[in-house]
XYZ file of N, CA and C in Angstrom:
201
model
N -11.299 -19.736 4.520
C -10.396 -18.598 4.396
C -10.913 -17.438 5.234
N -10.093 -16.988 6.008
C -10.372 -15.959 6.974
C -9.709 -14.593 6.012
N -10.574 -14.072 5.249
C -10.112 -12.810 4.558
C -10.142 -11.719 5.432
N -9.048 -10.395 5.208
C -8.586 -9.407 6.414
C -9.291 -8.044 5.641
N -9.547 -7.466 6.213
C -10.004 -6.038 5.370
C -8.897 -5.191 5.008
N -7.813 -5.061 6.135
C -6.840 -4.637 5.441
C -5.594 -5.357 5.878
N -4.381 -4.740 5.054
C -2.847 -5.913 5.398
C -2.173 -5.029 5.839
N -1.981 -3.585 5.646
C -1.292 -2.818 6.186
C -1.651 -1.459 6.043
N -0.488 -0.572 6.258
C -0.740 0.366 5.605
C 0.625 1.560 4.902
N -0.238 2.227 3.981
C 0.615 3.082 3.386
C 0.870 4.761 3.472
N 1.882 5.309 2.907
C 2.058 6.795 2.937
C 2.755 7.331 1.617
N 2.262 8.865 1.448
C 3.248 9.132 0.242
C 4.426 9.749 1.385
N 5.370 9.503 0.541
C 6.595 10.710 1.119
C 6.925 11.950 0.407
N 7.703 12.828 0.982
C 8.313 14.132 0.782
C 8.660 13.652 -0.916
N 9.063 13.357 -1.705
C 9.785 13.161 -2.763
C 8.616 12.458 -3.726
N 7.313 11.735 -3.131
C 5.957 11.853 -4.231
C 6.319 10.246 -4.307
N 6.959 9.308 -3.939
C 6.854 7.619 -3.634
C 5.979 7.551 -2.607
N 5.211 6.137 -3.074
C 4.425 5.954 -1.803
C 5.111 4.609 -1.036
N 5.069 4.720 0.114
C 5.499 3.173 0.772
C 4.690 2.504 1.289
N 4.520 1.129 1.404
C 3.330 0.338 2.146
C 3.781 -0.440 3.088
N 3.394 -0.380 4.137
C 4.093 -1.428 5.002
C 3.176 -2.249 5.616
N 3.427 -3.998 4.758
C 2.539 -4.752 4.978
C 2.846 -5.566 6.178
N 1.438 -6.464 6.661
C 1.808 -6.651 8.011
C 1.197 -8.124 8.128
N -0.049 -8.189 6.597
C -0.391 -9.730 7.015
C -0.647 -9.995 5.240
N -1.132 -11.445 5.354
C -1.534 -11.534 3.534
C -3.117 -11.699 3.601
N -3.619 -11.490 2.499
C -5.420 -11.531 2.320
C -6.077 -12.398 3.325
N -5.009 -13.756 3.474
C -5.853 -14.835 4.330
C -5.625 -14.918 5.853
N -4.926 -13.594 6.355
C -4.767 -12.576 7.735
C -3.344 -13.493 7.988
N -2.557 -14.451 7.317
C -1.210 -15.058 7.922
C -0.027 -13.867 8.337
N 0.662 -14.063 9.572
C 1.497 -12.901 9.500
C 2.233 -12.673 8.656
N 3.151 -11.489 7.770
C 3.588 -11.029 6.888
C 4.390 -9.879 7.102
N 5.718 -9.324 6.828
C 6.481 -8.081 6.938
C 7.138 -8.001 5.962
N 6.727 -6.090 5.316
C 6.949 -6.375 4.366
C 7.188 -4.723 4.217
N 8.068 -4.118 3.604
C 8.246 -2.735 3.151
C 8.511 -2.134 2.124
N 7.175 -1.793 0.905
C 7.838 -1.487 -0.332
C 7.661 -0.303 -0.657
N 8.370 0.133 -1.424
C 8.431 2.071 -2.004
C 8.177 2.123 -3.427
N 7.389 2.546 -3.572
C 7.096 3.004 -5.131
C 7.483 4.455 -5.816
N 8.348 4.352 -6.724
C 8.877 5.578 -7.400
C 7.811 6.359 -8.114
N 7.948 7.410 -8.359
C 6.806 7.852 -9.258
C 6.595 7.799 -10.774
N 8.116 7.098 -11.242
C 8.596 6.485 -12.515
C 8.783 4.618 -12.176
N 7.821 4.251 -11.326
C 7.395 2.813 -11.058
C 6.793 2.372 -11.570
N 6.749 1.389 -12.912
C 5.071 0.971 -13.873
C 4.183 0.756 -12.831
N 4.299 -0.033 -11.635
C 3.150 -0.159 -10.910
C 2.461 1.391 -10.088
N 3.211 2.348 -9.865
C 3.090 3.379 -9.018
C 1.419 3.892 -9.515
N 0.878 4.389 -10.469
C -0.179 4.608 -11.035
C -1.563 3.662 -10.269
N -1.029 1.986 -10.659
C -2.312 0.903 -9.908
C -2.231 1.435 -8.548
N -1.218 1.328 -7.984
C -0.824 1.045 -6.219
C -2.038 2.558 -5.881
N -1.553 3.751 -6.530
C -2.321 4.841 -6.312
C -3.791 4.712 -6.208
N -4.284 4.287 -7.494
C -5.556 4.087 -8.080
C -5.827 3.012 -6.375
N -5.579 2.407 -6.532
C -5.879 1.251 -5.142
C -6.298 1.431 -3.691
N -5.407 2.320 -3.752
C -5.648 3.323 -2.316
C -6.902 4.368 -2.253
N -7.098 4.399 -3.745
C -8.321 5.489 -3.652
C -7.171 7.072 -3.576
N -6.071 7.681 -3.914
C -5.701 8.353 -3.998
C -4.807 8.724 -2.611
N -3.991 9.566 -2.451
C -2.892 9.642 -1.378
C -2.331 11.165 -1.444
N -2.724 11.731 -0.165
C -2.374 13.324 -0.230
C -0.517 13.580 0.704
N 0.170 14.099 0.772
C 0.819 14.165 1.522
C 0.454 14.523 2.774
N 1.554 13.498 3.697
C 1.211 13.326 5.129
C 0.217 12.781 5.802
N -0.474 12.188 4.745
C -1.780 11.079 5.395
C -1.403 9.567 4.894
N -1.961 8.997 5.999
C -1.702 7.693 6.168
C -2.940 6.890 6.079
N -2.999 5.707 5.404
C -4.052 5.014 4.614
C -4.128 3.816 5.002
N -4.960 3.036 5.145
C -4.819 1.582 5.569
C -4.551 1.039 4.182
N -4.016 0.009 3.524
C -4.204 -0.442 2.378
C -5.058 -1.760 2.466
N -5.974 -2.358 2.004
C -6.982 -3.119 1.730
C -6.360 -4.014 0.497
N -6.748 -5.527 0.933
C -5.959 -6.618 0.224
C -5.965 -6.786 -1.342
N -4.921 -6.814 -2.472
C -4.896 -6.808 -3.674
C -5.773 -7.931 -4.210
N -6.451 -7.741 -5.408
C -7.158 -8.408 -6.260
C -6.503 -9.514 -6.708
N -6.508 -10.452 -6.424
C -5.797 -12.302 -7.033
C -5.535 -11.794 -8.598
């Protein structure tokens, strides 16, 4: 298994969702992928925590999810 350090990356937006736009999966296969998280999202809280936190207008690599 060729593991990737990161798969894509993410941003918060103007309105406090963050989006990620993935590009490969853990085992580096190509992947496209665009998701938005609400701030009333059950996952929105992990996705945050994951990133290590997210300020507006900065952009983050996101690093591959835990199996």
């Amino acid at each position: 298994m060729n593991a990737v350090q990161y798969i894509g990356e993410a941003w918060l937006n103007d309105d406090g969702s963050i989006t990620l736009h993935l590009f490969c999966t853990s085992d580096g296969a190509p992947a496209q992928a665009m998701l938005t998280y609400k701030t009333t999202d059950e996952q929105y809280d992990s996705i945050l925590e994951h990133l290590g936190g997210l300020n507006p207008g900065e952009k983050k690599p996101v690093r591959p999810f835990p199996d």
